CSV table of C-alpha atoms in Angstrom, one decimal:
chain,number,residue,atom,x,y,z
I,1,MET,CA,-34.7,11.2,81.9
I,2,PRO,CA,-31.4,13.1,81.7
I,3,PRO,CA,-31.0,14.9,78.3
I,4,ARG,CA,-29.1,13.3,75.4
I,5,PRO,CA,-25.3,14.3,75.4
I,6,PRO,CA,-24.5,16.5,72.6
I,7,SER,CA,-24.0,15.0,69.4
I,8,ALA,CA,-21.2,15.5,67.0
I,9,SER,CA,-21.6,18.7,65.2
I,10,SER,CA,-22.3,18.6,61.6
I,11,THR,CA,-21.6,21.3,58.9
I,12,CYS,CA,-24.0,23.8,57.4
I,13,ASP,CA,-24.1,23.3,53.6
I,14,ALA,CA,-25.4,26.9,53.2
I,15,CYS,CA,-22.8,28.9,55.3
I,16,SER,CA,-19.9,26.1,55.7
I,17,LEU,CA,-20.3,26.8,59.6
I,18,HIS,CA,-20.7,23.9,62.2
I,19,SER,CA,-24.3,23.6,63.0
I,20,SER,CA,-25.6,23.8,66.6
I,21,PRO,CA,-25.9,20.7,68.7
I,22,ASP,CA,-29.2,19.5,69.9
I,23,ILE,CA,-30.5,21.8,72.7
I,24,PRO,CA,-32.7,20.0,75.2
I,25,GLU,CA,-36.0,21.4,76.4
I,26,PRO,CA,-36.0,23.2,79.8
I,27,ILE,CA,-36.7,20.8,82.5
I,28,SER,CA,-38.7,23.5,84.3
I,29,ASP,CA,-41.6,22.5,81.9
I,30,ASN,CA,-42.0,19.1,83.6
I,31,PRO,CA,-44.9,19.6,86.2
I,32,ARG,CA,-43.1,17.6,88.7
I,33,ILE,CA,-40.0,19.9,88.4
I,34,LYS,CA,-42.0,22.9,88.5
I,35,ALA,CA,-43.7,21.7,91.8
I,36,LEU,CA,-40.4,20.9,93.4
I,37,LEU,CA,-39.2,24.3,92.5
I,38,GLU,CA,-42.2,25.9,94.3
I,39,CYS,CA,-41.5,24.2,97.6
I,40,ASN,CA,-38.8,23.0,99.9
I,41,ASP,CA,-39.2,19.3,99.5
I,42,LEU,CA,-36.5,16.8,98.6
I,43,PRO,CA,-36.7,15.1,95.2
I,44,LEU,CA,-37.0,11.5,95.0
I,45,GLU,CA,-33.7,9.1,94.8
I,46,ALA,CA,-34.7,8.6,91.1
I,47,GLU,CA,-35.2,12.2,90.4
I,48,ARG,CA,-32.0,13.2,92.4
I,49,LEU,CA,-29.9,10.7,89.9
I,50,SER,CA,-31.7,12.3,86.9
I,51,LEU,CA,-30.8,15.9,88.2
I,52,LEU,CA,-27.4,14.9,88.5
I,53,ALA,CA,-27.1,13.4,85.2
I,54,THR,CA,-28.6,16.7,83.8
I,55,VAL,CA,-25.9,18.8,85.4
I,56,SER,CA,-23.1,16.7,84.1
I,57,SER,CA,-24.5,16.4,80.4
I,58,SER,CA,-25.4,20.2,80.5
I,59,SER,CA,-21.9,21.3,81.5
I,60,GLU,CA,-20.6,19.3,78.7
I,61,LEU,CA,-23.1,21.0,76.4
I,62,LEU,CA,-22.3,24.6,77.6
I,63,ALA,CA,-18.7,23.9,76.7
I,64,VAL,CA,-19.6,23.1,73.2
I,65,LEU,CA,-22.0,25.9,73.0
I,66,LYS,CA,-19.3,28.3,74.1
I,67,GLU,CA,-16.7,27.0,71.4
I,68,LYS,CA,-19.3,27.5,68.6
I,69,ILE,CA,-20.1,30.9,70.0
I,70,ASP,CA,-16.5,32.1,70.0
I,71,ASN,CA,-16.1,30.7,66.5
I,72,VAL,CA,-19.3,32.7,65.3
I,73,GLN,CA,-17.9,35.8,67.0
I,74,GLN,CA,-14.6,35.6,65.1
I,75,MET,CA,-16.5,34.9,61.8
I,76,LEU,CA,-18.6,38.0,62.6
I,77,LYS,CA,-15.5,40.1,63.4
I,78,MET,CA,-14.1,39.0,60.0
I,79,LEU,CA,-17.2,40.0,58.1
I,80,PHE,CA,-17.5,43.4,59.9
I,81,ASP,CA,-14.1,44.1,58.9
I,82,GLY,CA,-14.6,43.1,55.3
I,83,GLN,CA,-17.7,45.1,55.2
I,84,ALA,CA,-15.9,48.2,56.5
I,85,LYS,CA,-13.0,47.8,53.9
I,86,VAL,CA,-15.5,47.4,51.0
I,87,THR,CA,-17.5,50.5,52.4
I,88,GLY,CA,-14.2,52.5,52.5
I,89,ASN,CA,-13.5,51.6,49.0
I,90,VAL,CA,-16.9,52.5,47.7
I,91,LEU,CA,-16.6,56.1,49.6
I,92,ALA,CA,-13.2,56.5,48.1
I,93,ALA,CA,-14.1,55.5,44.7
I,94,LYS,CA,-17.2,58.1,44.9
I,95,ALA,CA,-15.2,60.9,46.1
I,96,LEU,CA,-12.6,60.5,43.5
I,97,LEU,CA,-15.7,60.3,40.8
I,98,HIS,CA,-17.4,63.5,42.4
I,99,PRO,CA,-18.5,66.0,40.0
I,100,ILE,CA,-17.1,68.7,42.2
I,101,ARG,CA,-13.6,67.6,40.8
I,102,SER,CA,-14.5,68.4,37.2
I,103,VAL,CA,-16.1,71.7,38.1
I,104,PRO,CA,-14.4,74.4,35.8
I,105,ASN,CA,-12.3,77.2,37.7
I,106,ASP,CA,-14.6,79.7,36.4
I,107,VAL,CA,-17.6,78.2,37.8
I,108,LEU,CA,-16.0,77.5,41.1
I,109,SER,CA,-15.1,81.1,41.2
I,110,TYR,CA,-18.7,82.1,40.6
I,111,ILE,CA,-19.8,79.7,43.4
I,112,PHE,CA,-17.2,81.2,45.8
I,113,SER,CA,-18.6,84.7,45.1
I,114,PHE,CA,-21.7,83.8,46.9
I,115,CYS,CA,-19.5,83.2,50.1
I,116,VAL,CA,-18.2,86.8,50.4
I,117,HIS,CA,-19.9,90.1,50.9
I,118,GLU,CA,-21.4,92.0,48.0
I,119,VAL,CA,-20.8,95.5,47.7
I,120,TYR,CA,-24.1,96.9,49.0
I,121,ASP,CA,-24.4,94.2,51.4
I,122,LEU,CA,-21.1,95.2,53.1
I,123,LEU,CA,-22.2,99.0,52.9
I,124,ASN,CA,-25.6,98.6,54.4
I,125,GLU,CA,-25.2,95.9,57.2
I,126,LYS,CA,-26.1,97.2,60.7
I,127,ASP,CA,-23.0,95.4,62.2
I,128,PRO,CA,-19.8,95.6,60.2
I,129,PRO,CA,-17.8,92.2,59.6
I,130,ASN,CA,-14.3,92.0,60.3
I,131,SER,CA,-12.4,91.1,57.0
I,132,LEU,CA,-9.4,90.0,58.9
I,133,ASP,CA,-10.8,87.1,60.6
I,134,SER,CA,-9.2,84.1,59.2
I,135,ARG,CA,-12.0,81.9,60.3
I,136,LYS,CA,-14.4,83.4,57.7
I,137,PRO,CA,-14.5,83.9,53.8
I,138,PRO,CA,-12.7,84.6,51.8
I,139,TRP,CA,-9.7,83.3,54.1
I,140,THR,CA,-11.2,79.8,54.5
I,141,LEU,CA,-11.8,79.3,50.8
I,142,SER,CA,-8.0,79.2,50.5
I,143,GLN,CA,-7.6,76.6,53.1
I,144,VAL,CA,-9.4,73.6,51.9
I,145,CYS,CA,-7.3,72.3,49.2
I,146,ARG,CA,-4.6,73.3,46.6
I,147,SER,CA,-7.4,73.6,43.6
I,148,TRP,CA,-9.4,75.7,45.9
I,149,ARG,CA,-6.6,77.8,47.1
I,150,ARG,CA,-5.5,78.5,43.5
I,151,VAL,CA,-9.1,79.5,42.5
I,152,ALA,CA,-9.4,81.7,45.5
I,153,LEU,CA,-6.1,83.5,45.2
I,154,SER,CA,-6.6,84.0,41.4
I,155,THR,CA,-10.0,85.5,41.8
I,156,ALA,CA,-9.4,89.2,42.8
I,157,SER,CA,-13.1,89.9,43.2
I,158,LEU,CA,-13.4,87.7,46.3
I,159,TRP,CA,-11.0,90.1,48.2
I,160,SER,CA,-12.5,93.5,46.9
I,161,CYS,CA,-14.6,94.1,49.9
I,162,ILE,CA,-12.8,95.3,53.0
I,163,SER,CA,-14.4,96.0,56.3
I,164,LEU,CA,-12.2,97.1,59.3
I,165,ASN,CA,-13.6,97.9,62.7
I,166,PHE,CA,-10.5,99.3,64.6
I,167,ALA,CA,-11.9,98.3,68.0
I,168,HIS,CA,-10.6,94.7,67.3
I,169,TYR,CA,-7.0,95.8,66.4
I,170,ARG,CA,-5.9,97.6,69.7
I,171,GLY,CA,-4.1,94.8,71.6
I,172,PRO,CA,-0.3,94.4,71.5
I,173,VAL,CA,-0.7,91.1,69.8
I,174,HIS,CA,-2.3,92.6,66.9
I,175,VAL,CA,0.3,95.4,66.0
I,176,HIS,CA,2.3,93.3,63.5
I,177,LEU,CA,-0.3,90.5,62.7
I,178,TYR,CA,-3.3,92.6,61.2
I,179,PRO,CA,-1.1,95.1,59.0
I,180,PHE,CA,0.5,91.8,57.5
I,181,MET,CA,-3.2,90.3,57.0
I,182,LEU,CA,-4.4,93.7,55.4
I,183,SER,CA,-1.5,94.0,53.1
I,184,LEU,CA,-2.1,90.3,52.2
I,185,TYR,CA,-5.7,91.0,51.5
I,186,ILE,CA,-5.1,94.0,49.3
I,187,GLN,CA,-2.3,92.3,47.4
I,188,ARG,CA,-4.7,89.5,46.5
I,189,ALA,CA,-7.3,92.0,45.5
I,190,ARG,CA,-4.6,93.3,43.0
I,191,HIS,CA,-6.0,96.2,40.9
I,192,HIS,CA,-9.6,95.5,41.4
I,193,GLN,CA,-11.9,98.2,42.6
I,194,LEU,CA,-12.4,98.1,46.2
I,195,THR,CA,-15.4,98.7,48.5
I,196,ILE,CA,-14.0,99.9,51.9
I,197,ARG,CA,-16.0,100.1,55.2
I,198,LEU,CA,-14.0,101.7,58.3
I,199,SER,CA,-15.4,101.7,61.7
I,200,SER,CA,-14.0,103.3,64.9
I,201,THR,CA,-15.3,105.1,68.0
I,202,LYS,CA,-11.8,106.9,68.5
I,203,ASP,CA,-9.5,108.6,66.5
I,204,MET,CA,-7.8,106.3,64.1
I,205,SER,CA,-5.5,108.5,62.0
I,206,SER,CA,-2.4,107.1,63.7
I,207,HIS,CA,-3.3,103.5,63.9
I,208,VAL,CA,-0.8,100.8,62.9
I,209,PRO,CA,-3.0,99.4,59.7
I,210,ILE,CA,-3.4,102.9,58.4
I,211,PRO,CA,-0.5,103.3,56.1
I,212,VAL,CA,-1.1,100.1,54.5
I,213,LEU,CA,-4.8,100.7,54.1
I,214,LEU,CA,-3.7,104.2,52.5
I,215,SER,CA,-1.6,102.4,49.8
I,216,SER,CA,-4.8,101.0,48.4
I,217,MET,CA,-6.7,104.3,48.0
I,218,PRO,CA,-6.1,104.5,44.1
I,219,TYR,CA,-8.5,101.5,43.8
I,220,TRP,CA,-11.3,102.5,46.3
I,221,LYS,CA,-14.8,102.9,44.5
I,222,HIS,CA,-16.9,102.7,47.5
I,223,LEU,CA,-16.2,104.0,50.8
I,224,ARG,CA,-18.5,104.1,54.1
I,225,ALA,CA,-16.4,105.4,57.0
I,226,CYS,CA,-18.1,105.9,60.7
I,227,MET,CA,-15.3,107.5,62.6
I,228,PRO,CA,-14.6,110.8,64.4
I,229,ALA,CA,-14.2,113.9,62.1
I,230,LYS,CA,-10.6,114.2,63.2
I,231,SER,CA,-9.8,110.8,61.6
I,232,LEU,CA,-10.7,112.1,58.1
I,233,GLU,CA,-7.5,114.2,58.1
I,234,ALA,CA,-5.6,110.9,57.6
I,235,PHE,CA,-7.0,110.9,54.0
I,236,SER,CA,-6.3,114.6,53.4
I,237,THR,CA,-2.6,114.0,52.6
I,238,TYR,CA,-3.3,111.5,49.8
I,239,ARG,CA,-6.7,113.0,48.5
I,240,GLY,CA,-5.0,112.9,44.8
I,241,TYR,CA,-5.5,109.3,44.8
I,242,LEU,CA,-9.2,109.0,45.2
I,243,GLU,CA,-9.9,109.5,41.6
I,244,SER,CA,-12.0,106.3,41.3
I,245,LEU,CA,-14.0,107.0,44.3
I,246,HIS,CA,-17.8,106.7,43.1
I,247,TYR,CA,-19.7,106.2,46.6
I,248,LEU,CA,-19.1,108.0,49.7
I,249,GLU,CA,-21.0,107.5,53.0
I,250,LEU,CA,-19.7,109.4,56.3
I,251,ARG,CA,-21.1,109.0,59.6
I,252,GLN,CA,-19.8,109.9,63.2
I,253,PRO,CA,-20.0,107.5,66.1
I,254,SER,CA,-21.9,110.3,68.1
I,255,TRP,CA,-24.0,113.0,67.0
I,256,GLN,CA,-21.9,115.5,69.4
I,257,ASP,CA,-18.9,114.7,67.1
I,258,GLN,CA,-18.8,117.5,64.6
I,259,ALA,CA,-16.4,119.0,62.3
I,260,ASN,CA,-14.6,122.0,63.2
I,261,SER,CA,-12.5,122.7,60.1
I,262,PRO,CA,-12.8,122.0,56.4
I,263,VAL,CA,-12.5,118.5,55.3
I,264,HIS,CA,-10.3,118.2,52.3
I,265,ALA,CA,-9.9,114.5,51.8
I,266,PHE,CA,-12.5,114.3,49.1
I,267,GLU,CA,-12.0,117.4,47.0
I,268,MET,CA,-10.2,115.6,44.2
I,269,ALA,CA,-12.7,112.7,44.0
I,270,HIS,CA,-13.8,113.7,40.5
I,271,SER,CA,-15.6,110.6,40.1
I,272,LEU,CA,-17.9,110.8,43.1
I,273,ARG,CA,-21.6,110.7,42.2
I,274,ILE,CA,-23.4,109.2,45.6
I,275,LEU,CA,-22.9,111.0,48.8
I,276,ASN,CA,-24.4,109.9,52.1
I,277,ILE,CA,-23.4,112.4,54.9
I,278,ASN,CA,-24.1,113.8,58.4
I,279,SER,CA,-25.5,117.3,58.3
I,280,GLY,CA,-22.8,118.3,60.8
I,281,LEU,CA,-20.1,117.5,58.0
I,282,GLY,CA,-22.1,118.6,55.1
I,283,HIS,CA,-21.0,122.3,55.7
I,284,HIS,CA,-17.3,121.4,56.2
I,285,ILE,CA,-16.8,118.9,53.3
I,286,CYS,CA,-15.0,120.1,50.2
I,287,LEU,CA,-16.1,118.2,47.1
I,288,SER,CA,-14.8,118.2,43.7
I,289,ASP,CA,-16.2,120.9,41.4
I,290,GLY,CA,-18.2,122.2,44.6
I,291,GLY,CA,-20.4,119.2,44.6
I,292,ASN,CA,-21.7,119.7,40.9
I,293,GLY,CA,-20.8,116.1,39.9
I,294,LEU,CA,-23.2,114.5,42.7
I,295,THR,CA,-26.2,112.9,41.4
I,296,ASN,CA,-27.5,111.0,44.5
I,297,LEU,CA,-27.3,112.9,47.9
I,298,THR,CA,-28.6,111.5,51.3
I,299,ILE,CA,-28.3,113.9,54.4
I,300,TYR,CA,-29.3,113.1,57.8
I,301,GLY,CA,-28.8,114.9,61.2
I,302,GLY,CA,-30.1,117.9,63.1
I,303,SER,CA,-28.5,120.8,61.2
I,304,VAL,CA,-31.2,122.0,58.9
I,305,LYS,CA,-29.1,124.9,58.1
I,306,ASN,CA,-26.3,122.9,56.9
I,307,MET,CA,-28.4,120.7,55.0
I,308,ARG,CA,-29.7,124.0,53.1
I,309,ILE,CA,-26.1,124.9,52.3
I,310,LEU,CA,-25.1,121.5,50.7
I,311,LEU,CA,-28.6,121.5,48.8
I,312,GLY,CA,-27.7,124.9,47.5
I,313,ASN,CA,-24.2,123.6,46.2
I,314,THR,CA,-25.4,120.6,44.6
I,315,PRO,CA,-27.8,121.6,41.7
I,316,ASN,CA,-27.4,118.3,39.8
I,317,ILE,CA,-28.9,116.0,42.3
I,318,GLU,CA,-31.4,113.5,40.7
I,319,THR,CA,-32.0,111.4,43.8
I,320,LEU,CA,-32.2,113.1,47.4
I,321,GLY,CA,-33.1,111.8,50.7
I,322,LEU,CA,-33.3,114.1,53.9
I,323,TYR,CA,-33.5,112.5,57.4
I,324,ILE,CA,-34.0,115.0,60.1
I,325,GLN,CA,-33.1,113.9,63.7
I,326,MET,CA,-32.2,115.8,66.9
I,327,SER,CA,-33.2,119.2,65.5
I,328,ARG,CA,-34.3,122.3,66.6
I,329,PRO,CA,-37.4,124.2,65.3
I,330,PHE,CA,-37.1,126.1,61.9
I,331,GLU,CA,-39.2,127.9,59.5
I,332,ARG,CA,-39.3,127.6,55.7
I,333,LEU,CA,-37.0,129.7,53.5
I,334,ASN,CA,-38.7,132.9,52.0
I,335,SER,CA,-36.7,132.1,48.8
I,336,PRO,CA,-36.7,128.2,47.9
I,337,ILE,CA,-33.7,126.2,46.9
I,338,MET,CA,-34.0,125.4,43.3
I,339,MET,CA,-33.0,121.9,42.4
I,340,PRO,CA,-33.9,121.4,38.8
I,341,LYS,CA,-32.9,117.6,38.3
I,342,VAL,CA,-34.4,116.0,41.4
I,343,THR,CA,-36.7,113.3,40.3
I,344,SER,CA,-37.0,111.3,43.6
I,345,LEU,CA,-37.2,112.8,47.1
I,346,VAL,CA,-37.6,111.2,50.6
I,347,ILE,CA,-37.9,113.6,53.7
I,348,SER,CA,-38.2,111.7,57.0
I,349,GLU,CA,-38.6,113.0,60.8
I,350,TRP,CA,-36.6,110.8,62.9
I,351,ASP,CA,-36.1,110.7,66.7
I,352,GLY,CA,-35.8,114.4,68.2
I,353,ALA,CA,-36.8,116.2,65.0
I,354,ALA,CA,-38.5,119.5,65.4
I,355,PRO,CA,-42.3,119.3,64.8
I,356,SER,CA,-43.4,120.2,61.3
I,357,SER,CA,-39.8,119.6,59.9
I,358,ILE,CA,-41.1,117.7,56.8
I,359,ALA,CA,-43.6,120.3,55.7
I,360,HIS,CA,-41.1,123.4,56.4
I,361,LEU,CA,-38.3,121.5,54.5
I,362,PHE,CA,-40.4,120.4,51.7
I,363,GLU,CA,-41.9,124.1,51.3
I,364,SER,CA,-38.3,125.3,51.0
I,365,LEU,CA,-37.7,123.5,47.9
I,366,GLU,CA,-38.5,124.0,44.2
I,367,LEU,CA,-38.4,120.7,42.4
I,368,PRO,CA,-39.7,121.1,38.8
I,369,ALA,CA,-38.7,117.7,37.8
I,370,LEU,CA,-40.1,115.7,40.7
I,371,SER,CA,-41.8,112.5,40.0
I,372,ASN,CA,-41.3,110.1,43.1
I,373,LEU,CA,-42.1,111.5,46.5
I,374,CYS,CA,-41.9,110.0,49.9
I,375,PHE,CA,-42.9,111.4,53.3
I,376,ASN,CA,-41.9,109.5,56.4
I,377,LEU,CA,-42.7,110.3,60.1
I,378,ASP,CA,-41.2,107.8,62.5
I,379,ASN,CA,-40.3,110.0,65.6
I,380,GLU,CA,-40.7,107.8,68.6
I,381,GLU,CA,-39.8,110.7,71.0
I,382,SER,CA,-42.7,113.0,69.7
I,383,GLU,CA,-46.0,112.8,71.7
I,384,SER,CA,-47.9,114.2,68.8
I,385,THR,CA,-49.6,111.6,66.5
I,386,VAL,CA,-50.6,114.3,64.0
I,387,PHE,CA,-48.8,114.1,60.6
I,388,VAL,CA,-48.4,118.0,59.5
I,389,PHE,CA,-48.2,117.8,55.8
I,390,PRO,CA,-46.5,120.6,53.8
I,391,GLU,CA,-48.5,123.5,52.1
I,392,ILE,CA,-48.4,123.5,48.2
I,393,LEU,CA,-46.8,126.9,47.2
I,394,PRO,CA,-46.8,128.4,43.9
I,395,HIS,CA,-43.1,127.4,43.3
I,396,HIS,CA,-44.1,123.7,43.7
I,397,HIS,CA,-44.7,121.9,40.6
I,398,CYS,CA,-46.8,118.7,41.3
I,399,HIS,CA,-47.8,117.9,37.6
I,400,GLY,CA,-44.9,115.5,37.3
I,401,ILE,CA,-45.3,113.5,40.4
I,402,THR,CA,-46.6,109.9,39.7
I,403,GLU,CA,-45.7,108.1,42.9
I,404,LEU,CA,-46.4,109.1,46.4
I,405,THR,CA,-45.5,107.2,49.6
I,406,VAL,CA,-46.5,108.3,53.1
I,407,THR,CA,-45.2,106.2,56.0
I,408,ALA,CA,-46.3,107.1,59.7
I,409,PRO,CA,-46.6,104.0,61.7
I,410,ARG,CA,-47.6,106.0,64.9
I,411,SER,CA,-49.8,108.5,63.4
I,412,LYS,CA,-53.5,109.2,61.8
I,413,VAL,CA,-53.4,110.5,58.3
I,414,GLY,CA,-56.0,111.4,55.9
I,415,LYS,CA,-57.2,114.9,57.1
I,416,ALA,CA,-57.1,118.1,55.1
I,417,GLY,CA,-53.4,118.4,54.8
I,418,LEU,CA,-53.1,114.9,52.7
I,419,ILE,CA,-56.0,115.7,50.8
I,420,GLY,CA,-54.8,119.2,50.2
I,421,ILE,CA,-51.5,117.6,48.6
I,422,LEU,CA,-53.6,115.3,46.6
I,423,THR,CA,-55.7,118.0,45.1
I,424,HIS,CA,-52.7,119.3,43.4
I,425,ILE,CA,-51.2,116.1,42.2
I,426,LYS,CA,-53.5,115.5,39.4
I,427,ASN,CA,-51.1,112.9,37.4
I,428,LEU,CA,-50.5,110.5,40.4
I,429,GLU,CA,-50.7,107.0,39.5
I,430,ASP,CA,-49.3,105.2,42.7
I,431,LEU,CA,-50.5,106.1,46.1
I,432,THR,CA,-48.9,104.1,49.2
I,433,ILE,CA,-50.1,104.8,52.7
I,434,SER,CA,-48.7,103.1,55.7
I,435,ALA,CA,-50.1,104.6,58.9
I,436,GLN,CA,-51.6,103.6,62.2
I,437,ILE,CA,-55.1,104.9,61.4
I,438,ILE,CA,-56.3,106.4,58.0
I,439,ASP,CA,-59.1,108.9,58.4
I,440,GLU,CA,-62.4,108.2,56.5
I,441,ASP,CA,-62.1,111.6,55.0
I,442,LEU,CA,-59.3,110.5,52.7
I,443,PHE,CA,-61.8,107.5,51.4
I,444,SER,CA,-64.5,110.0,50.9
I,445,ALA,CA,-62.3,112.5,48.9
I,446,LEU,CA,-61.1,109.6,46.7
I,447,THR,CA,-64.6,108.5,45.9
I,448,ARG,CA,-65.4,109.3,42.3
I,449,SER,CA,-68.6,111.3,41.5
I,450,ASN,CA,-68.0,111.9,37.8
I,451,ASN,CA,-67.3,115.4,38.0
I,452,ASP,CA,-64.5,118.1,37.4
I,453,ASP,CA,-64.0,118.0,41.3
I,454,ASP,CA,-62.6,114.5,41.6
I,455,ILE,CA,-59.0,114.2,42.8
I,456,LEU,CA,-56.4,111.8,41.4
I,457,PRO,CA,-58.2,110.8,38.2
I,458,GLN,CA,-55.2,108.9,36.9
I,459,LEU,CA,-54.8,106.7,40.2
I,460,LEU,CA,-54.0,103.1,39.3
I,461,THR,CA,-52.5,101.7,42.5
I,462,PHE,CA,-53.7,102.5,46.0
I,463,ASP,CA,-51.5,100.4,48.6
I,464,LEU,CA,-52.8,100.3,52.2
I,465,GLN,CA,-51.4,97.0,53.2
I,466,ASN,CA,-49.0,98.1,56.0
I,467,SER,CA,-51.8,100.2,57.7
I,468,GLU,CA,-53.0,99.1,60.8
I,469,SER,CA,-56.8,100.1,60.7
I,470,ILE,CA,-59.6,101.8,58.6
I,471,PRO,CA,-62.5,103.3,60.3
I,472,ASP,CA,-65.0,102.2,58.0
I,473,HIS,CA,-64.7,99.4,55.4
I,474,LYS,CA,-68.0,100.3,53.6
I,475,ILE,CA,-66.4,103.8,52.6
I,476,LEU,CA,-63.2,101.9,51.3
I,477,LEU,CA,-65.5,99.6,49.2
I,478,GLN,CA,-67.5,102.4,48.0
I,479,MET,CA,-64.4,104.2,47.1
I,480,VAL,CA,-63.0,101.2,44.9
I,481,GLU,CA,-66.5,100.6,43.2
I,482,SER,CA,-66.5,104.1,42.2
I,483,ARG,CA,-63.0,104.0,40.5
I,484,MET,CA,-63.9,100.4,39.1
I,485,GLN,CA,-67.0,101.7,37.6
I,486,ASP,CA,-65.4,104.6,36.3
I,487,GLN,CA,-62.7,102.5,34.7
I,488,ARG,CA,-65.2,100.2,33.1
I,489,GLU,CA,-67.0,103.2,31.4
I,490,ASP,CA,-63.6,104.3,30.0
I,491,ASP,CA,-63.0,101.0,28.6
């Protein structure tokens, strides 16, 4: 029998849409029809008439279904459009009610401070950033909206760290752009104390931004400059404006670059307390009051002679770091350099340092106030893995040393040299050793036997966590147990 013609559509009470007409069952479910579909036989006459009726009624039903589908699709489109509008209203309302709109300006300014470089981050980063890159903070903070721009421009501290790599500013397109951006940067910093980092592999004394930069010299507090020695002449004319300079770090782009004449740029920096300088410049730099105002000094390089000259001119140093590299062999001084106020000392052998540099340099110093001592052997070019420790001489005052650090990632330590030093440092409380191998003799020497020959009776901390290997763990445990037992007896 042919399917019934589509009935008049009724209306759905739930959604007010016309309900679907009755859909006939598939004729392919009929076994006779299924058998005919699987062969080439003609249907019977009655079957043929029934099939013609099916085609006719189904065509009418398809037209009805298409009309209903079009209606439903139109309704869906209206619903989706309505959903989008309502969602937009919700998002707009939430945006207007967002707590960020009620954040006080001082809190917003504090949040902005985490987006820019802090002083010592800028000074210590390996690769100097470019402060004139408008795609980075603090420039971007002033490009979001009016309120953010107002806060960014009114917070001078956001603009107080300036890093310039002059290799970026050599093209003709930059002749006018970068001086303008630099002047704008300095203007926004207003009278805030500035941290300046300058980098150049070539002489930049005649570079276009230099006059703009020099105008801010009265506000410089920290300066790190890596440039040829000749470039420092640009600061000499205006040296009287560096009265606020507190921190100075001078590096050369090449160890072959050396000063050939006195450097007067910093001789009127009366507030200078921290100096980090290459030994090649150390002999030529002229400091305020001859260097008596310095309290923190770091020297690196290969000219040990210049190191000694600078040390002799800075008697008030309290924190001292000496990093020797690319040096020639030298001997200890017959008359040691007296540094009465040094409490913390770091001596390091870097690549190319002459053998025994740590030993000979320490033996050349008299340090009566020393409390914190660090030896660092990190010379990749040296074939020797033996750490040569200094000899404790009569002028060495070791009773005040309470902390000793030995770093030698490619060496074996713990033989007589280190033990000899520990024998003289009777008040040592903290011992840290980071070495490739620690000799078992050291643990044997540190094992307590409850007699007057025990070394380091005041030792509280023995840090070995960065050392690679210990020959015999039993000796280490024996040493620890002997000291724990002695501590329990004292309690």
